[in-house]
């Protein structure tokens, strides 16, 4: 396959996004298992990484939605896609730095839509598909997952109320290993496909693949590997927020939340809906918190998360639009955006080292001071 240098650069950028998606979303699968003590932190992220890679080979329906459903591949260029990826990566890094579990998926969609709109016009964006396959499911999915998790938690505590607490905890912790593994599999199935879709769109746009093509095998493997490596790195800052910041999670709640998330995510992947794993899993955790009698839910943290969800699509779209406009001006524009994005990413990483969250302190409850500093 004869690929130009620019196409190779954009494919590498897409895999960098996939890598950030991995460590940004590790919390979705493993935060509750780590918080409840079902799995040790390092074991949890290792298991999740393997299953993310396996999940990438399960389906390609979401990838097809992205490569041919959101924007008109006949009206965009490779630099436009590059600009959209930059918008998504920078939003991922910013929200990771402040420990907010925002949607990597919506960051990607926002960046791509913004870059396409500003460079090729509104006709190049398929707004009917954006509404039907992104916005509507984004509102409905966390509510559905939360209700299922709430009911599951209520029944779990009701059924086991006369049993010994240690027996109940040990049983549900064993169950969490299976349920968390299924969430990781579902995450690989859904989120790795988003990068597959972007790379496939690049190959179609550059003429390397015909319109309507699905992702080649090497694209599936590369996307699965990138998200698995990011997952193994462990997004400890977001794991702490989801595991300890929303509510105190016990093993029955963790099992209910993970089972609910798995059901919603696998169903959506099969139907080709590119759901946000973060929103689904966060909704499940909130539902699990509400399902236990007298459980405390930290609504301030939940409110901050909701605001991040609200601003993700437009914020990434604005950055993607600016980056896409500059990148579309030529090779120099691509170089300027690449250097600026690398500098911004490095700056956020250096700043994060001042108050590092690692596998050793991930289960420490966030303090008020930490929350204020992050905000």
PDB file of C-alpha atoms in Angstrom, residues 25-189:
ATOM      1  CA  UNK A  25     -10.926   4.891  30.135  1.00  0.00           C
ATOM      2  CA  UNK A  26      -9.238   2.169  32.222  1.00  0.00           C
ATOM      3  CA  UNK A  27     -11.411   3.358  35.100  1.00  0.00           C
ATOM      4  CA  UNK A  28     -14.558   2.360  33.241  1.00  0.00           C
ATOM      5  CA  UNK A  29     -13.779  -1.326  33.552  1.00  0.00           C
ATOM      6  CA  UNK A  30     -11.690  -1.569  36.689  1.00  0.00           C
ATOM      7  CA  UNK A  31     -12.441   1.340  39.072  1.00  0.00           C
ATOM      8  CA  UNK A  32     -15.135  -0.521  41.008  1.00  0.00           C
ATOM      9  CA  UNK A  33     -13.111  -3.754  41.239  1.00  0.00           C
ATOM     10  CA  UNK A  34     -10.079  -1.847  42.514  1.00  0.00           C
ATOM     11  CA  UNK A  35     -12.170   0.208  44.957  1.00  0.00           C
ATOM     12  CA  UNK A  36     -13.913  -2.862  46.417  1.00  0.00           C
ATOM     13  CA  UNK A  37     -10.681  -4.842  46.694  1.00  0.00           C
ATOM     14  CA  UNK A  38     -11.773  -7.524  44.211  1.00  0.00           C
ATOM     15  CA  UNK A  39      -8.583  -7.037  42.198  1.00  0.00           C
ATOM     16  CA  UNK A  40      -5.191  -5.527  42.989  1.00  0.00           C
ATOM     17  CA  UNK A  41      -4.584  -2.371  40.918  1.00  0.00           C
ATOM     18  CA  UNK A  42      -1.765  -3.713  38.720  1.00  0.00           C
ATOM     19  CA  UNK A  43      -3.531  -7.028  38.150  1.00  0.00           C
ATOM     20  CA  UNK A  44      -6.704  -5.161  37.212  1.00  0.00           C
ATOM     21  CA  UNK A  45      -5.115  -2.992  34.526  1.00  0.00           C
ATOM     22  CA  UNK A  46      -3.139  -5.942  33.125  1.00  0.00           C
ATOM     23  CA  UNK A  47      -6.284  -8.054  32.784  1.00  0.00           C
ATOM     24  CA  UNK A  48      -8.170  -5.129  31.283  1.00  0.00           C
ATOM     25  CA  UNK A  49      -5.423  -4.513  28.708  1.00  0.00           C
ATOM     26  CA  UNK A  50      -5.499  -8.115  27.464  1.00  0.00           C
ATOM     27  CA  UNK A  51      -9.285  -8.117  27.128  1.00  0.00           C
ATOM     28  CA  UNK A  52      -9.275  -4.726  25.371  1.00  0.00           C
ATOM     29  CA  UNK A  53      -7.063  -6.271  22.698  1.00  0.00           C
ATOM     30  CA  UNK A  54      -9.313  -9.320  22.387  1.00  0.00           C
ATOM     31  CA  UNK A  55     -12.420  -7.124  22.241  1.00  0.00           C
ATOM     32  CA  UNK A  56     -11.055  -5.206  19.265  1.00  0.00           C
ATOM     33  CA  UNK A  57     -11.599  -8.289  17.086  1.00  0.00           C
ATOM     34  CA  UNK A  58     -15.213  -8.936  18.142  1.00  0.00           C
ATOM     35  CA  UNK A  59     -17.037  -6.460  15.878  1.00  0.00           C
ATOM     36  CA  UNK A  60     -16.506  -3.677  13.336  1.00  0.00           C
ATOM     37  CA  UNK A  61     -20.011  -2.181  13.179  1.00  0.00           C
ATOM     38  CA  UNK A  62     -19.044   0.946  15.146  1.00  0.00           C
ATOM     39  CA  UNK A  63     -15.954   1.435  12.963  1.00  0.00           C
ATOM     40  CA  UNK A  64     -18.161   1.429   9.864  1.00  0.00           C
ATOM     41  CA  UNK A  65     -20.465   4.023  11.453  1.00  0.00           C
ATOM     42  CA  UNK A  66     -17.528   6.376  12.017  1.00  0.00           C
ATOM     43  CA  UNK A  67     -15.728   5.799   8.722  1.00  0.00           C
ATOM     44  CA  UNK A  68     -18.818   6.356   6.575  1.00  0.00           C
ATOM     45  CA  UNK A  69     -21.639   7.664   8.776  1.00  0.00           C
ATOM     46  CA  UNK A  70     -20.628  10.918  10.493  1.00  0.00           C
ATOM     47  CA  UNK A  71     -18.909  12.974   7.792  1.00  0.00           C
ATOM     48  CA  UNK A  72     -18.836  12.861   4.001  1.00  0.00           C
ATOM     49  CA  UNK A  73     -15.545  11.179   3.159  1.00  0.00           C
ATOM     50  CA  UNK A  74     -15.660  12.714  -0.344  1.00  0.00           C
ATOM     51  CA  UNK A  75     -15.503  16.275   1.049  1.00  0.00           C
ATOM     52  CA  UNK A  76     -12.745  16.049   3.656  1.00  0.00           C
ATOM     53  CA  UNK A  77      -8.970  15.785   3.483  1.00  0.00           C
ATOM     54  CA  UNK A  78      -6.347  13.962   5.525  1.00  0.00           C
ATOM     55  CA  UNK A  79      -5.170  17.177   7.304  1.00  0.00           C
ATOM     56  CA  UNK A  80      -8.766  17.810   8.429  1.00  0.00           C
ATOM     57  CA  UNK A  81      -8.838  14.390  10.095  1.00  0.00           C
ATOM     58  CA  UNK A  82      -5.482  15.200  11.692  1.00  0.00           C
ATOM     59  CA  UNK A  83      -6.917  18.403  13.180  1.00  0.00           C
ATOM     60  CA  UNK A  84      -9.887  16.507  14.582  1.00  0.00           C
ATOM     61  CA  UNK A  85      -7.587  13.983  16.252  1.00  0.00           C
ATOM     62  CA  UNK A  86      -5.549  16.762  17.853  1.00  0.00           C
ATOM     63  CA  UNK A  87      -8.713  18.251  19.359  1.00  0.00           C
ATOM     64  CA  UNK A  88      -9.664  14.864  20.816  1.00  0.00           C
ATOM     65  CA  UNK A  89      -6.206  14.129  22.223  1.00  0.00           C
ATOM     66  CA  UNK A  90      -5.875  17.501  23.962  1.00  0.00           C
ATOM     67  CA  UNK A  91      -9.331  17.187  25.566  1.00  0.00           C
ATOM     68  CA  UNK A  92      -8.476  13.679  26.760  1.00  0.00           C
ATOM     69  CA  UNK A  93      -5.248  14.879  28.351  1.00  0.00           C
ATOM     70  CA  UNK A  94      -6.882  17.896  30.004  1.00  0.00           C
ATOM     71  CA  UNK A  95      -9.707  15.887  31.574  1.00  0.00           C
ATOM     72  CA  UNK A  96      -7.261  13.158  32.646  1.00  0.00           C
ATOM     73  CA  UNK A  97      -5.151  15.815  34.374  1.00  0.00           C
ATOM     74  CA  UNK A  98      -8.098  17.061  36.440  1.00  0.00           C
ATOM     75  CA  UNK A  99      -9.301  13.504  37.073  1.00  0.00           C
ATOM     76  CA  UNK A 100     -12.631  13.855  35.270  1.00  0.00           C
ATOM     77  CA  UNK A 101     -14.016  10.779  33.481  1.00  0.00           C
ATOM     78  CA  UNK A 102     -15.195  12.588  30.363  1.00  0.00           C
ATOM     79  CA  UNK A 103     -15.997  10.822  27.103  1.00  0.00           C
ATOM     80  CA  UNK A 104     -13.058   9.988  24.837  1.00  0.00           C
ATOM     81  CA  UNK A 105     -15.599   8.989  22.205  1.00  0.00           C
ATOM     82  CA  UNK A 106     -17.330  12.367  22.209  1.00  0.00           C
ATOM     83  CA  UNK A 107     -13.962  14.113  22.182  1.00  0.00           C
ATOM     84  CA  UNK A 108     -13.136  12.207  19.009  1.00  0.00           C
ATOM     85  CA  UNK A 109     -16.507  12.923  17.412  1.00  0.00           C
ATOM     86  CA  UNK A 110     -16.367  16.587  18.403  1.00  0.00           C
ATOM     87  CA  UNK A 111     -12.857  17.066  17.040  1.00  0.00           C
ATOM     88  CA  UNK A 112     -13.728  15.385  13.747  1.00  0.00           C
ATOM     89  CA  UNK A 113     -17.012  17.272  13.330  1.00  0.00           C
ATOM     90  CA  UNK A 114     -15.431  20.650  14.170  1.00  0.00           C
ATOM     91  CA  UNK A 115     -12.491  20.172  11.812  1.00  0.00           C
ATOM     92  CA  UNK A 116     -14.756  18.976   9.001  1.00  0.00           C
ATOM     93  CA  UNK A 117     -17.316  21.753   9.455  1.00  0.00           C
ATOM     94  CA  UNK A 118     -14.815  24.627   9.462  1.00  0.00           C
ATOM     95  CA  UNK A 119     -12.807  23.287   6.508  1.00  0.00           C
ATOM     96  CA  UNK A 120     -15.420  21.663   4.266  1.00  0.00           C
ATOM     97  CA  UNK A 121     -18.677  23.294   5.346  1.00  0.00           C
ATOM     98  CA  UNK A 122     -21.731  22.065   7.210  1.00  0.00           C
ATOM     99  CA  UNK A 123     -22.833  19.927   4.246  1.00  0.00           C
ATOM    100  CA  UNK A 124     -19.890  17.619   4.943  1.00  0.00           C
ATOM    101  CA  UNK A 125     -21.316  16.671   8.368  1.00  0.00           C
ATOM    102  CA  UNK A 126     -24.163  14.142   8.501  1.00  0.00           C
ATOM    103  CA  UNK A 127     -26.099  15.818  11.314  1.00  0.00           C
ATOM    104  CA  UNK A 128     -28.969  13.323  11.193  1.00  0.00           C
ATOM    105  CA  UNK A 129     -26.538  10.520  12.036  1.00  0.00           C
ATOM    106  CA  UNK A 130     -24.853  12.674  14.697  1.00  0.00           C
ATOM    107  CA  UNK A 131     -28.200  13.144  16.447  1.00  0.00           C
ATOM    108  CA  UNK A 132     -29.481   9.594  15.983  1.00  0.00           C
ATOM    109  CA  UNK A 133     -26.286   7.670  16.721  1.00  0.00           C
ATOM    110  CA  UNK A 134     -24.405   9.956  19.133  1.00  0.00           C
ATOM    111  CA  UNK A 135     -26.519  12.562  20.931  1.00  0.00           C
ATOM    112  CA  UNK A 136     -29.683  10.548  21.616  1.00  0.00           C
ATOM    113  CA  UNK A 137     -27.797   7.431  22.802  1.00  0.00           C
ATOM    114  CA  UNK A 138     -25.514   9.650  24.912  1.00  0.00           C
ATOM    115  CA  UNK A 139     -28.520  10.896  26.863  1.00  0.00           C
ATOM    116  CA  UNK A 140     -30.325   7.572  27.106  1.00  0.00           C
ATOM    117  CA  UNK A 141     -27.483   5.118  27.746  1.00  0.00           C
ATOM    118  CA  UNK A 142     -26.251   6.331  31.184  1.00  0.00           C
ATOM    119  CA  UNK A 143     -29.851   6.594  32.403  1.00  0.00           C
ATOM    120  CA  UNK A 144     -30.652   3.050  31.289  1.00  0.00           C
ATOM    121  CA  UNK A 145     -27.384   1.714  32.737  1.00  0.00           C
ATOM    122  CA  UNK A 146     -28.007   3.574  36.004  1.00  0.00           C
ATOM    123  CA  UNK A 147     -31.525   2.184  36.398  1.00  0.00           C
ATOM    124  CA  UNK A 148     -30.360  -1.382  35.697  1.00  0.00           C
ATOM    125  CA  UNK A 149     -27.486  -1.020  38.189  1.00  0.00           C
ATOM    126  CA  UNK A 150     -29.816   0.492  40.815  1.00  0.00           C
ATOM    127  CA  UNK A 151     -32.234  -2.429  40.539  1.00  0.00           C
ATOM    128  CA  UNK A 152     -29.393  -4.945  40.478  1.00  0.00           C
ATOM    129  CA  UNK A 153     -27.849  -3.451  43.624  1.00  0.00           C
ATOM    130  CA  UNK A 154     -31.194  -3.358  45.437  1.00  0.00           C
ATOM    131  CA  UNK A 155     -31.918  -7.013  44.666  1.00  0.00           C
ATOM    132  CA  UNK A 156     -28.352  -8.069  45.512  1.00  0.00           C
ATOM    133  CA  UNK A 157     -28.606  -6.594  49.018  1.00  0.00           C
ATOM    134  CA  UNK A 158     -32.183  -7.819  49.477  1.00  0.00           C
ATOM    135  CA  UNK A 159     -31.386 -11.414  48.523  1.00  0.00           C
ATOM    136  CA  UNK A 160     -28.256 -11.583  50.688  1.00  0.00           C
ATOM    137  CA  UNK A 161     -29.430  -9.577  53.702  1.00  0.00           C
ATOM    138  CA  UNK A 162     -29.493 -12.645  56.006  1.00  0.00           C
ATOM    139  CA  UNK A 163     -26.139 -14.002  54.871  1.00  0.00           C
ATOM    140  CA  UNK A 164     -22.814 -13.356  56.596  1.00  0.00           C
ATOM    141  CA  UNK A 165     -21.207 -10.158  55.302  1.00  0.00           C
ATOM    142  CA  UNK A 166     -17.839 -11.819  54.684  1.00  0.00           C
ATOM    143  CA  UNK A 167     -19.462 -14.582  52.643  1.00  0.00           C
ATOM    144  CA  UNK A 168     -21.394 -12.035  50.595  1.00  0.00           C
ATOM    145  CA  UNK A 169     -18.326  -9.868  49.984  1.00  0.00           C
ATOM    146  CA  UNK A 170     -16.141 -12.817  48.993  1.00  0.00           C
ATOM    147  CA  UNK A 171     -18.793 -14.139  46.607  1.00  0.00           C
ATOM    148  CA  UNK A 172     -19.409 -10.831  44.868  1.00  0.00           C
ATOM    149  CA  UNK A 173     -15.674 -10.074  44.652  1.00  0.00           C
ATOM    150  CA  UNK A 174     -15.221 -13.318  42.766  1.00  0.00           C
ATOM    151  CA  UNK A 175     -18.130 -12.309  40.552  1.00  0.00           C
ATOM    152  CA  UNK A 176     -16.524  -8.915  39.961  1.00  0.00           C
ATOM    153  CA  UNK A 177     -13.506 -10.531  38.330  1.00  0.00           C
ATOM    154  CA  UNK A 178     -15.828 -11.914  35.666  1.00  0.00           C
ATOM    155  CA  UNK A 179     -18.018  -8.812  35.346  1.00  0.00           C
ATOM    156  CA  UNK A 180     -15.046  -6.406  35.169  1.00  0.00           C
ATOM    157  CA  UNK A 181     -13.465  -8.639  32.537  1.00  0.00           C
ATOM    158  CA  UNK A 182     -16.625  -8.408  30.448  1.00  0.00           C
ATOM    159  CA  UNK A 183     -16.600  -4.602  30.719  1.00  0.00           C
ATOM    160  CA  UNK A 184     -13.002  -4.605  29.440  1.00  0.00           C
ATOM    161  CA  UNK A 185     -14.007  -6.852  26.565  1.00  0.00           C
ATOM    162  CA  UNK A 186     -16.932  -4.548  25.765  1.00  0.00           C
ATOM    163  CA  UNK A 187     -14.661  -1.493  25.992  1.00  0.00           C
ATOM    164  CA  UNK A 188     -12.233  -2.990  23.483  1.00  0.00           C
ATOM    165  CA  UNK A 189     -15.136  -3.904  21.231  1.00  0.00           C
TER     166      UNK A 189
END
